[in-house]
Amino acid sequence: AAEPKTLPDYVRWKNANDMIVHSANTIETQRGAVGSGVVTASDKLYVRNNLPAPDANIVADRDAWKITFEGVNSPQSLTLGDLKKIGVETVTTVLQCSGNGRAYYEHGPGGTQWGTGAAGCLIWTGVPLREVVAKLGGVKPGMNYITSTGGETLPEGLDPNTIMVERSVPVKALDQALLAWDMNDEPMPLAHGGPLRMVVPGYFGVNNVKYVDRVAFTEGQSDAKIQASGYRIRPIGEKGAPDQPSMWEMSVKSWVTAPLTTASQGKNLIYGVAFGGMNAVSKVEVSADGGETWKKARFLGPDMGRYAWRPFVVSMDLSAGDHRIVSRATDTDGNTQPPTRTENERGYGNTSWKDHGVTVTVS
Ligand code: MSS
């Protein structure tokens, strides 16, 4: 068995019993810790850092945090205090790491072996990026991407491009992108990107740049390694390259959160979460025989909008023995979660309903 690891200092406030500590910079939510509410409590939310988290002094005077805007008609630096005067909106989104579900790939992709817990559903409050851009005279013509830079202090002596967290997303994401200062109605925790975070609803976690200090509208994508060759869907054995699909929009996905290992014979409530990525989720079906027969589940609790996940529940009669319980979600565009994963070198974007099933022993 793996050595139990304790939470590192910067996330000591998290609920240790709900977390799996893979490393100081990769901490997963236990599959059963999600609960049946819509919103993931901050102290249960996973953490993924490509670089060590910045010093806590960056959240000492939040409103003084500076962010530079480029590729607009009047480029300038604004403080978080200035942004707060421009506008405010709240959106609930699923934050999910590109590598969530990597543990189920059989070719053994390197990187954190995430099961289901590199995901959560959060309430973000901040200013719509489009409102900031309108204040700055609009996007310059010919700009195709929104490029956001993380505010980590980079270690010296290394080529910044090889380590910096800088992500580009297509400029159409201006429709929904938010510069957020609150998460779950509290000031953004440092571990999750305080004082200010770029939130791109419907896009994979990596595009949600923490401690963002620069937003540039750019013609091309960032040259940073994390954009140019990292976070790309590529055939097993191949190197990352800019022409491969980038981890941008998320696809429809669901998984069961209870029961996970054992259950009693007879009627059981089966719980889980489902989301559509860019679209709202419209339907979830559950099977207790590995996908032979399906039963429609019921959504639980409020609909927090198209980018949020929806907890679901279904009652099923379980006989004694082992049952493979799986769930399969469909979005409002009619896309259904596929049975199998798309094999790829880094183990990204796993939505396979087979992979995300659980084997429950009923007695
Ligand atoms: N940002 C920054 N600045 N840095 C880093 O590292 N990471 C990514 C995002 N952002 C980073 C950032 C990732 S990769 C993810 S997932 C996310 O974030 C996470 O979040 P949280 O809050 O949970 O920690 Mo994968 O796709």
mmCIF file of C-alpha atoms and ligand atoms in Angstrom:
data_model
loop_
_atom_site.group_PDB
_atom_site.id
_atom_site.type_symbol
_atom_site.label_atom_id
_atom_site.label_comp_id
_atom_site.label_asym_id
_atom_site.label_seq_id
_atom_site.Cartn_x
_atom_site.Cartn_y
_atom_site.Cartn_z
ATOM 1 C CA ALA A 1 0.000 0.000 0.000
ATOM 2 C CA ALA A 2 1.108 3.554 -0.723
ATOM 3 C CA GLU A 3 2.412 5.654 2.162
ATOM 4 C CA PRO A 4 -0.327 7.974 3.415
ATOM 5 C CA LYS A 5 0.712 11.517 2.572
ATOM 6 C CA THR A 6 -0.289 14.624 4.452
ATOM 7 C CA LEU A 7 -1.556 17.832 2.898
ATOM 8 C CA PRO A 8 1.166 20.383 2.126
ATOM 9 C CA ASP A 9 1.056 23.696 4.034
ATOM 10 C CA TYR A 10 -0.593 25.817 1.336
ATOM 11 C CA VAL A 11 -3.644 23.529 1.364
ATOM 12 C CA ARG A 12 -3.560 22.492 5.023
ATOM 13 C CA TRP A 13 -7.112 23.901 5.253
ATOM 14 C CA LYS A 14 -8.474 21.134 3.025
ATOM 15 C CA ASN A 15 -10.348 18.189 4.465
ATOM 16 C CA ALA A 16 -7.647 15.500 4.531
ATOM 17 C CA ASN A 17 -10.163 12.651 4.756
ATOM 18 C CA ASP A 18 -11.688 13.641 1.427
ATOM 19 C CA MET A 19 -8.422 13.939 -0.469
ATOM 20 C CA ILE A 20 -5.826 11.678 -2.086
ATOM 21 C CA VAL A 21 -2.416 13.375 -1.965
ATOM 22 C CA HIS A 22 -0.499 12.237 -5.060
ATOM 23 C CA SER A 23 2.201 14.886 -4.534
ATOM 24 C CA ALA A 24 2.492 18.402 -3.098
ATOM 25 C CA ASN A 25 1.171 19.782 -6.386
ATOM 26 C CA THR A 26 -1.395 17.124 -7.327
ATOM 27 C CA ILE A 27 -4.183 16.388 -4.869
ATOM 28 C CA GLU A 28 -7.343 14.512 -5.833
ATOM 29 C CA THR A 29 -10.871 14.442 -4.396
ATOM 30 C CA GLN A 30 -11.942 10.987 -3.182
ATOM 31 C CA ARG A 31 -14.572 9.555 -5.519
ATOM 32 C CA GLY A 32 -17.156 9.223 -2.756
ATOM 33 C CA ALA A 33 -16.479 12.668 -1.253
ATOM 34 C CA VAL A 34 -18.408 14.608 -3.893
ATOM 35 C CA GLY A 35 -21.708 14.226 -2.034
ATOM 36 C CA SER A 36 -25.117 14.799 -3.623
ATOM 37 C CA GLY A 37 -25.078 18.618 -3.753
ATOM 38 C CA VAL A 38 -24.219 20.545 -6.926
ATOM 39 C CA VAL A 39 -21.300 22.606 -5.677
ATOM 40 C CA THR A 40 -17.994 21.095 -4.566
ATOM 41 C CA ALA A 41 -16.962 22.492 -1.192
ATOM 42 C CA SER A 42 -13.653 24.347 -1.553
ATOM 43 C CA ASP A 43 -12.010 22.154 1.086
ATOM 44 C CA LYS A 44 -12.695 19.080 -1.075
ATOM 45 C CA LEU A 45 -11.654 20.542 -4.426
ATOM 46 C CA TYR A 46 -8.696 18.935 -6.206
ATOM 47 C CA VAL A 47 -5.462 20.855 -6.788
ATOM 48 C CA ARG A 48 -3.154 20.663 -9.767
ATOM 49 C CA ASN A 49 -0.101 22.906 -10.067
ATOM 50 C CA ASN A 50 2.450 22.727 -12.859
ATOM 51 C CA LEU A 51 4.731 24.930 -10.757
ATOM 52 C CA PRO A 52 4.822 25.363 -6.986
ATOM 53 C CA ALA A 53 2.070 27.691 -5.717
ATOM 54 C CA PRO A 54 3.200 31.334 -5.329
ATOM 55 C CA ASP A 55 3.893 32.932 -1.963
ATOM 56 C CA ALA A 56 0.841 33.836 0.114
ATOM 57 C CA ASN A 57 1.875 37.513 -0.004
ATOM 58 C CA ILE A 58 0.197 37.768 -3.439
ATOM 59 C CA VAL A 59 -3.191 37.619 -1.693
ATOM 60 C CA ALA A 60 -2.262 40.083 1.075
ATOM 61 C CA ASP A 61 -3.636 43.079 -0.852
ATOM 62 C CA ARG A 62 -5.932 41.532 -3.432
ATOM 63 C CA ASP A 63 -7.275 44.725 -4.985
ATOM 64 C CA ALA A 64 -3.732 45.876 -5.756
ATOM 65 C CA TRP A 65 -3.062 42.839 -8.007
ATOM 66 C CA LYS A 66 -2.070 44.096 -11.468
ATOM 67 C CA ILE A 67 -3.065 42.591 -14.755
ATOM 68 C CA THR A 68 -1.828 43.698 -18.152
ATOM 69 C CA PHE A 69 -4.080 43.665 -21.224
ATOM 70 C CA GLU A 70 -2.543 43.440 -24.692
ATOM 71 C CA GLY A 71 -3.895 43.001 -28.208
ATOM 72 C CA VAL A 72 -6.727 45.428 -27.530
ATOM 73 C CA ASN A 73 -7.092 48.914 -28.982
ATOM 74 C CA SER A 74 -6.038 50.627 -25.749
ATOM 75 C CA PRO A 75 -3.634 48.246 -24.046
ATOM 76 C CA GLN A 76 -3.063 48.949 -20.360
ATOM 77 C CA SER A 77 -2.611 47.563 -16.875
ATOM 78 C CA LEU A 78 -5.554 47.456 -14.515
ATOM 79 C CA THR A 79 -5.735 46.463 -10.879
ATOM 80 C CA LEU A 80 -8.193 43.957 -9.503
ATOM 81 C CA GLY A 81 -9.809 46.948 -7.792
ATOM 82 C CA ASP A 82 -10.350 48.561 -11.230
ATOM 83 C CA LEU A 83 -11.826 45.333 -12.639
ATOM 84 C CA LYS A 84 -14.376 45.162 -9.843
ATOM 85 C CA LYS A 85 -15.801 48.503 -11.010
ATOM 86 C CA ILE A 86 -16.281 47.320 -14.610
ATOM 87 C CA GLY A 87 -18.878 44.615 -14.031
ATOM 88 C CA VAL A 88 -19.764 41.475 -12.162
ATOM 89 C CA GLU A 89 -21.304 38.151 -13.112
ATOM 90 C CA THR A 90 -21.549 34.722 -11.500
ATOM 91 C CA VAL A 91 -21.238 31.423 -13.344
ATOM 92 C CA THR A 92 -21.111 27.829 -12.121
ATOM 93 C CA THR A 93 -18.734 25.551 -14.023
ATOM 94 C CA VAL A 94 -17.092 22.168 -13.906
ATOM 95 C CA LEU A 95 -13.346 22.504 -13.416
ATOM 96 C CA GLN A 96 -11.745 19.323 -14.696
ATOM 97 C CA CYS A 97 -8.110 18.471 -15.355
ATOM 98 C CA SER A 98 -7.285 17.230 -18.853
ATOM 99 C CA GLY A 99 -5.789 14.128 -17.228
ATOM 100 C CA ASN A 100 -8.851 13.214 -15.155
ATOM 101 C CA GLY A 101 -9.425 9.478 -15.786
ATOM 102 C CA ARG A 102 -5.783 8.891 -16.797
ATOM 103 C CA ALA A 103 -5.516 6.020 -14.296
ATOM 104 C CA TYR A 104 -7.733 3.880 -16.558
ATOM 105 C CA TYR A 105 -5.435 3.996 -19.594
ATOM 106 C CA GLU A 106 -3.571 0.718 -19.981
ATOM 107 C CA HIS A 107 -0.462 1.920 -21.832
ATOM 108 C CA GLY A 108 0.666 3.606 -18.615
ATOM 109 C CA PRO A 109 0.820 7.284 -19.515
ATOM 110 C CA GLY A 110 3.150 9.255 -17.248
ATOM 111 C CA GLY A 111 1.732 11.973 -15.017
ATOM 112 C CA THR A 112 -0.639 11.938 -12.087
ATOM 113 C CA GLN A 113 -2.805 8.825 -11.981
ATOM 114 C CA TRP A 114 -6.108 10.647 -11.557
ATOM 115 C CA GLY A 115 -9.254 8.543 -11.181
ATOM 116 C CA THR A 116 -12.441 10.624 -11.164
ATOM 117 C CA GLY A 117 -11.367 13.231 -8.619
ATOM 118 C CA ALA A 118 -9.509 15.825 -10.689
ATOM 119 C CA ALA A 119 -12.848 17.573 -11.131
ATOM 120 C CA GLY A 120 -15.267 19.741 -9.172
ATOM 121 C CA CYS A 121 -18.172 22.099 -9.739
ATOM 122 C CA LEU A 122 -17.623 25.670 -8.521
ATOM 123 C CA ILE A 123 -19.387 29.004 -8.372
ATOM 124 C CA TRP A 124 -17.163 31.745 -9.807
ATOM 125 C CA THR A 125 -17.739 35.479 -9.533
ATOM 126 C CA GLY A 126 -15.857 38.086 -11.511
ATOM 127 C CA VAL A 127 -16.011 40.368 -14.504
ATOM 128 C CA PRO A 128 -16.825 39.015 -17.972
ATOM 129 C CA LEU A 129 -13.671 39.412 -20.063
ATOM 130 C CA ARG A 130 -15.756 40.875 -22.912
ATOM 131 C CA GLU A 131 -16.781 43.794 -20.662
ATOM 132 C CA VAL A 132 -13.145 44.564 -19.847
ATOM 133 C CA VAL A 133 -12.273 44.382 -23.526
ATOM 134 C CA ALA A 134 -15.119 46.751 -24.409
ATOM 135 C CA LYS A 135 -13.617 49.261 -21.915
ATOM 136 C CA LEU A 136 -10.237 48.872 -23.616
ATOM 137 C CA GLY A 137 -11.542 49.729 -27.070
ATOM 138 C CA GLY A 138 -12.208 46.198 -28.288
ATOM 139 C CA VAL A 139 -9.981 43.419 -29.603
ATOM 140 C CA LYS A 140 -7.481 44.455 -32.275
ATOM 141 C CA PRO A 141 -8.298 43.078 -35.719
ATOM 142 C CA GLY A 142 -6.683 39.775 -36.676
ATOM 143 C CA MET A 143 -6.402 38.352 -33.171
ATOM 144 C CA ASN A 144 -7.410 34.689 -33.000
ATOM 145 C CA TYR A 145 -6.588 33.679 -29.439
ATOM 146 C CA ILE A 146 -6.948 34.765 -25.842
ATOM 147 C CA THR A 147 -3.580 34.099 -24.207
ATOM 148 C CA SER A 148 -3.454 34.124 -20.391
ATOM 149 C CA THR A 149 -0.276 34.047 -18.308
ATOM 150 C CA GLY A 150 0.017 32.627 -14.799
ATOM 151 C CA GLY A 151 1.640 34.839 -12.167
ATOM 152 C CA GLU A 152 4.124 32.347 -10.757
ATOM 153 C CA THR A 153 7.667 33.599 -10.197
ATOM 154 C CA LEU A 154 9.735 31.425 -12.517
ATOM 155 C CA PRO A 155 12.865 29.679 -11.257
ATOM 156 C CA GLU A 156 16.016 31.323 -12.613
ATOM 157 C CA GLY A 157 18.358 29.804 -15.145
ATOM 158 C CA LEU A 158 15.674 28.019 -17.138
ATOM 159 C CA ASP A 159 14.115 29.032 -20.451
ATOM 160 C CA PRO A 160 10.780 30.552 -19.342
ATOM 161 C CA ASN A 161 8.985 28.973 -22.310
ATOM 162 C CA THR A 162 9.717 25.509 -20.976
ATOM 163 C CA ILE A 163 8.066 26.090 -17.598
ATOM 164 C CA MET A 164 5.670 29.033 -17.641
ATOM 165 C CA VAL A 165 1.928 28.450 -17.457
ATOM 166 C CA GLU A 166 0.590 30.360 -20.440
ATOM 167 C CA ARG A 167 -2.449 29.098 -22.308
ATOM 168 C CA SER A 168 -4.189 30.227 -25.482
ATOM 169 C CA VAL A 169 -7.846 29.530 -26.220
ATOM 170 C CA PRO A 170 -9.771 30.455 -29.381
ATOM 171 C CA VAL A 171 -11.041 34.045 -29.255
ATOM 172 C CA LYS A 172 -14.648 32.809 -29.473
ATOM 173 C CA ALA A 173 -14.284 31.924 -25.765
ATOM 174 C CA LEU A 174 -14.693 35.669 -25.188
ATOM 175 C CA ASP A 175 -18.425 34.844 -25.104
ATOM 176 C CA GLN A 176 -18.093 33.111 -21.733
ATOM 177 C CA ALA A 177 -14.622 33.852 -20.252
ATOM 178 C CA LEU A 178 -14.599 35.439 -16.806
ATOM 179 C CA LEU A 179 -11.842 37.041 -14.740
ATOM 180 C CA ALA A 180 -12.880 35.669 -11.363
ATOM 181 C CA TRP A 181 -11.955 36.888 -7.887
ATOM 182 C CA ASP A 182 -14.415 34.785 -5.837
ATOM 183 C CA MET A 183 -14.849 31.031 -5.730
ATOM 184 C CA ASN A 184 -17.886 29.640 -3.911
ATOM 185 C CA ASP A 185 -18.706 33.161 -2.693
ATOM 186 C CA GLU A 186 -15.382 33.626 -0.921
ATOM 187 C CA PRO A 187 -12.214 35.395 -2.047
ATOM 188 C CA MET A 188 -10.367 33.069 -4.439
ATOM 189 C CA PRO A 189 -8.079 30.816 -2.367
ATOM 190 C CA LEU A 190 -4.410 31.117 -3.305
ATOM 191 C CA ALA A 191 -4.316 27.400 -4.147
ATOM 192 C CA HIS A 192 -7.062 27.934 -6.714
ATOM 193 C CA GLY A 193 -5.643 31.047 -8.330
ATOM 194 C CA GLY A 194 -6.198 33.964 -5.967
ATOM 195 C CA PRO A 195 -6.244 36.885 -6.246
ATOM 196 C CA LEU A 196 -7.516 36.539 -9.845
ATOM 197 C CA ARG A 197 -8.197 33.596 -12.115
ATOM 198 C CA MET A 198 -9.114 33.222 -15.776
ATOM 199 C CA VAL A 199 -12.188 31.000 -15.926
ATOM 200 C CA VAL A 200 -13.133 29.591 -19.338
ATOM 201 C CA PRO A 201 -16.468 27.808 -18.847
ATOM 202 C CA GLY A 202 -16.675 24.505 -20.738
ATOM 203 C CA TYR A 203 -12.891 24.281 -21.227
ATOM 204 C CA PHE A 204 -10.459 21.883 -19.520
ATOM 205 C CA GLY A 205 -8.819 22.941 -16.256
ATOM 206 C CA VAL A 206 -5.475 23.887 -17.771
ATOM 207 C CA ASN A 207 -7.052 26.851 -19.592
ATOM 208 C CA ASN A 208 -8.308 28.276 -16.311
ATOM 209 C CA VAL A 209 -5.080 30.115 -15.563
ATOM 210 C CA LYS A 210 -4.477 30.907 -11.891
ATOM 211 C CA TYR A 211 -2.994 34.136 -10.488
ATOM 212 C CA VAL A 212 -3.407 35.546 -13.983
ATOM 213 C CA ASP A 213 -1.329 38.699 -14.527
ATOM 214 C CA ARG A 214 -1.510 39.109 -18.302
ATOM 215 C CA VAL A 215 -4.264 38.629 -20.857
ATOM 216 C CA ALA A 216 -3.205 39.127 -24.468
ATOM 217 C CA PHE A 217 -5.240 38.835 -27.622
ATOM 218 C CA THR A 218 -2.792 37.225 -29.997
ATOM 219 C CA GLU A 219 -2.638 36.205 -33.624
ATOM 220 C CA GLY A 220 -1.120 32.812 -32.887
ATOM 221 C CA GLN A 221 -1.007 30.515 -29.875
ATOM 222 C CA SER A 222 1.549 30.905 -27.109
ATOM 223 C CA ASP A 223 5.029 29.444 -27.720
ATOM 224 C CA ALA A 224 5.136 28.199 -24.150
ATOM 225 C CA LYS A 225 5.678 24.441 -23.990
ATOM 226 C CA ILE A 226 2.434 23.934 -22.028
ATOM 227 C CA GLN A 227 0.589 25.247 -25.112
ATOM 228 C CA ALA A 228 2.814 24.393 -28.066
ATOM 229 C CA SER A 229 3.440 20.724 -27.345
ATOM 230 C CA GLY A 230 1.863 20.004 -23.959
ATOM 231 C CA TYR A 231 -1.798 19.190 -23.411
ATOM 232 C CA ARG A 232 -2.294 17.782 -26.909
ATOM 233 C CA ILE A 233 -4.118 14.639 -28.056
ATOM 234 C CA ARG A 234 -1.424 12.644 -29.823
ATOM 235 C CA PRO A 235 -0.956 9.039 -30.856
ATOM 236 C CA ILE A 236 0.836 6.786 -28.358
ATOM 237 C CA GLY A 237 4.596 7.118 -28.809
ATOM 238 C CA GLU A 238 4.440 10.421 -30.668
ATOM 239 C CA LYS A 239 5.826 13.766 -29.533
ATOM 240 C CA GLY A 240 3.620 16.777 -28.843
ATOM 241 C CA ALA A 241 3.243 19.321 -31.668
ATOM 242 C CA PRO A 242 1.166 22.422 -32.392
ATOM 243 C CA ASP A 243 -0.908 20.715 -35.107
ATOM 244 C CA GLN A 244 -2.429 18.176 -32.703
ATOM 245 C CA PRO A 245 -5.758 18.912 -30.972
ATOM 246 C CA SER A 246 -5.288 21.090 -27.865
ATOM 247 C CA MET A 247 -7.141 20.336 -24.622
ATOM 248 C CA TRP A 248 -9.803 23.019 -24.999
ATOM 249 C CA GLU A 249 -13.521 22.168 -24.967
ATOM 250 C CA MET A 250 -14.681 19.367 -22.677
ATOM 251 C CA SER A 251 -17.067 16.610 -23.753
ATOM 252 C CA VAL A 252 -20.039 14.959 -22.067
ATOM 253 C CA LYS A 253 -19.128 12.746 -19.108
ATOM 254 C CA SER A 254 -20.541 11.160 -15.957
ATOM 255 C CA TRP A 255 -19.588 8.736 -13.221
ATOM 256 C CA VAL A 256 -21.157 7.011 -10.259
ATOM 257 C CA THR A 257 -20.187 8.307 -6.805
ATOM 258 C CA ALA A 258 -22.118 5.813 -4.614
ATOM 259 C CA PRO A 259 -22.177 2.922 -3.943
ATOM 260 C CA LEU A 260 -18.529 2.252 -4.807
ATOM 261 C CA THR A 261 -17.594 -1.112 -3.307
ATOM 262 C CA THR A 262 -20.413 -2.858 -1.421
ATOM 263 C CA ALA A 263 -24.211 -2.692 -1.185
ATOM 264 C CA SER A 264 -27.063 -4.624 0.396
ATOM 265 C CA GLN A 265 -29.375 -6.880 -1.561
ATOM 266 C CA GLY A 266 -32.602 -5.196 -2.702
ATOM 267 C CA LYS A 267 -33.406 -1.573 -3.535
ATOM 268 C CA ASN A 268 -30.409 0.776 -3.664
ATOM 269 C CA LEU A 269 -30.067 4.427 -4.577
ATOM 270 C CA ILE A 270 -27.223 4.944 -7.022
ATOM 271 C CA TYR A 271 -25.728 8.438 -7.149
ATOM 272 C CA GLY A 272 -23.381 10.205 -9.510
ATOM 273 C CA VAL A 273 -22.538 13.409 -11.362
ATOM 274 C CA ALA A 274 -22.931 14.294 -15.057
ATOM 275 C CA PHE A 275 -21.976 17.258 -17.217
ATOM 276 C CA GLY A 276 -21.913 18.151 -20.884
ATOM 277 C CA GLY A 277 -18.733 20.248 -21.140
ATOM 278 C CA MET A 278 -19.764 22.969 -23.581
ATOM 279 C CA ASN A 279 -23.423 21.923 -23.576
ATOM 280 C CA ALA A 280 -25.861 21.229 -20.793
ATOM 281 C CA VAL A 281 -26.355 17.581 -19.914
ATOM 282 C CA SER A 282 -29.819 16.326 -20.851
ATOM 283 C CA LYS A 283 -29.985 12.681 -19.790
ATOM 284 C CA VAL A 284 -28.168 10.069 -17.698
ATOM 285 C CA GLU A 285 -28.748 6.336 -17.806
ATOM 286 C CA VAL A 286 -27.375 3.832 -15.326
ATOM 287 C CA SER A 287 -26.698 0.143 -15.768
ATOM 288 C CA ALA A 288 -26.003 -2.417 -13.046
ATOM 289 C CA ASP A 289 -25.015 -5.133 -15.510
ATOM 290 C CA GLY A 290 -22.053 -3.501 -17.219
ATOM 291 C CA GLY A 291 -24.122 -1.827 -19.934
ATOM 292 C CA GLU A 292 -26.508 -4.620 -21.025
ATOM 293 C CA THR A 293 -29.632 -2.886 -19.715
ATOM 294 C CA TRP A 294 -30.057 0.778 -18.773
ATOM 295 C CA LYS A 295 -32.382 2.743 -16.524
ATOM 296 C CA LYS A 296 -32.901 6.510 -16.783
ATOM 297 C CA ALA A 297 -31.680 8.434 -13.738
ATOM 298 C CA ARG A 298 -33.269 11.522 -12.216
ATOM 299 C CA PHE A 299 -31.370 14.801 -11.841
ATOM 300 C CA LEU A 300 -31.099 16.007 -8.262
ATOM 301 C CA GLY A 301 -31.178 19.573 -7.035
ATOM 302 C CA PRO A 302 -31.033 22.856 -8.908
ATOM 303 C CA ASP A 303 -29.878 23.364 -12.474
ATOM 304 C CA MET A 304 -26.953 25.791 -12.110
ATOM 305 C CA GLY A 305 -26.615 26.378 -15.852
ATOM 306 C CA ARG A 306 -25.119 24.664 -18.867
ATOM 307 C CA TYR A 307 -21.539 24.568 -17.607
ATOM 308 C CA ALA A 308 -22.363 23.058 -14.199
ATOM 309 C CA TRP A 309 -22.662 19.384 -13.435
ATOM 310 C CA ARG A 310 -25.858 17.757 -12.306
ATOM 311 C CA PRO A 311 -25.912 15.192 -9.537
ATOM 312 C CA PHE A 312 -28.201 12.274 -10.401
ATOM 313 C CA VAL A 313 -29.881 9.417 -8.585
ATOM 314 C CA VAL A 314 -31.669 6.237 -9.630
ATOM 315 C CA SER A 315 -33.215 3.424 -7.626
ATOM 316 C CA MET A 316 -32.140 -0.072 -8.644
ATOM 317 C CA ASP A 317 -32.927 -3.518 -7.379
ATOM 318 C CA LEU A 318 -29.650 -5.369 -6.863
ATOM 319 C CA SER A 319 -29.353 -9.122 -6.442
ATOM 320 C CA ALA A 320 -26.551 -10.826 -4.515
ATOM 321 C CA GLY A 321 -23.224 -11.018 -6.341
ATOM 322 C CA ASP A 322 -20.888 -8.648 -8.161
ATOM 323 C CA HIS A 323 -22.413 -5.855 -10.226
ATOM 324 C CA ARG A 324 -20.626 -3.604 -12.702
ATOM 325 C CA ILE A 325 -22.359 -0.250 -12.261
ATOM 326 C CA VAL A 326 -21.844 2.261 -15.069
ATOM 327 C CA SER A 327 -23.421 5.574 -16.084
ATOM 328 C CA ARG A 328 -23.796 7.140 -19.516
ATOM 329 C CA ALA A 329 -24.669 10.807 -20.064
ATOM 330 C CA THR A 330 -26.060 12.612 -23.121
ATOM 331 C CA ASP A 331 -25.834 16.368 -23.776
ATOM 332 C CA THR A 332 -28.396 18.728 -25.319
ATOM 333 C CA ASP A 333 -26.743 18.321 -28.740
ATOM 334 C CA GLY A 334 -27.350 14.567 -28.614
ATOM 335 C CA ASN A 335 -23.718 13.612 -27.934
ATOM 336 C CA THR A 336 -23.523 10.497 -25.748
ATOM 337 C CA GLN A 337 -20.614 9.395 -23.609
ATOM 338 C CA PRO A 338 -18.763 6.685 -25.569
ATOM 339 C CA PRO A 339 -18.139 3.147 -24.262
ATOM 340 C CA THR A 340 -14.393 3.372 -24.871
ATOM 341 C CA ARG A 341 -11.678 5.983 -24.445
ATOM 342 C CA THR A 342 -9.698 7.655 -27.232
ATOM 343 C CA GLU A 343 -6.220 6.213 -26.797
ATOM 344 C CA ASN A 344 -3.580 8.946 -26.632
ATOM 345 C CA GLU A 345 -0.034 9.254 -25.349
ATOM 346 C CA ARG A 346 -0.715 11.468 -22.320
ATOM 347 C CA GLY A 347 -3.987 9.872 -21.252
ATOM 348 C CA TYR A 348 -6.090 13.001 -21.682
ATOM 349 C CA GLY A 349 -9.822 13.496 -22.091
ATOM 350 C CA ASN A 350 -11.082 10.127 -20.878
ATOM 351 C CA THR A 351 -14.902 9.986 -21.099
ATOM 352 C CA SER A 352 -15.319 6.219 -21.501
ATOM 353 C CA TRP A 353 -18.351 4.967 -19.547
ATOM 354 C CA LYS A 354 -16.791 1.509 -19.310
ATOM 355 C CA ASP A 355 -13.606 2.876 -17.742
ATOM 356 C CA HIS A 356 -15.547 4.896 -15.180
ATOM 357 C CA GLY A 357 -17.700 2.009 -13.906
ATOM 358 C CA VAL A 358 -17.409 0.464 -10.442
ATOM 359 C CA THR A 359 -17.670 -3.164 -9.385
ATOM 360 C CA VAL A 360 -19.938 -3.414 -6.356
ATOM 361 C CA THR A 361 -20.314 -6.561 -4.271
ATOM 362 C CA VAL A 362 -23.922 -7.013 -3.173
ATOM 363 C CA SER A 363 -24.668 -9.268 -0.206
HETATM 364 N N1 MSS B 1 -2.626 28.080 -13.582
HETATM 365 C C1 MSS B 1 -1.379 28.344 -13.169
HETATM 366 N N2 MSS B 1 -0.992 29.631 -13.041
HETATM 367 N N3 MSS B 1 -0.481 27.363 -12.866
HETATM 368 C C2 MSS B 1 -0.833 26.036 -13.027
HETATM 369 O O1 MSS B 1 -0.002 25.183 -12.783
HETATM 370 N N4 MSS B 1 -2.559 24.418 -13.670
HETATM 371 C C3 MSS B 1 -3.692 24.248 -14.533
HETATM 372 C C4 MSS B 1 -4.813 25.233 -14.207
HETATM 373 N N5 MSS B 1 -4.317 26.587 -14.103
HETATM 374 C C5 MSS B 1 -2.141 25.732 -13.483
HETATM 375 C C6 MSS B 1 -3.019 26.821 -13.728
HETATM 376 C C7 MSS B 1 -4.244 22.884 -14.508
HETATM 377 S S1 MSS B 1 -3.511 21.724 -15.479
HETATM 378 C C8 MSS B 1 -5.406 22.587 -13.867
HETATM 379 S S2 MSS B 1 -6.158 21.074 -14.069
HETATM 380 C C9 MSS B 1 -6.128 23.602 -13.057
HETATM 381 O O2 MSS B 1 -5.424 24.830 -12.987
HETATM 382 C C10 MSS B 1 -6.306 23.059 -11.632
HETATM 383 O O3 MSS B 1 -6.977 23.989 -10.856
HETATM 384 P P1 MSS B 1 -7.123 23.786 -9.284
HETATM 385 O O4 MSS B 1 -7.769 25.041 -8.800
HETATM 386 O O5 MSS B 1 -8.028 22.611 -9.060
HETATM 387 O O6 MSS B 1 -5.781 23.540 -8.686
HETATM 388 MO MO1 MSS B 1 -5.000 20.049 -15.675
HETATM 389 O O7 MSS B 1 -5.836 20.292 -17.263
#
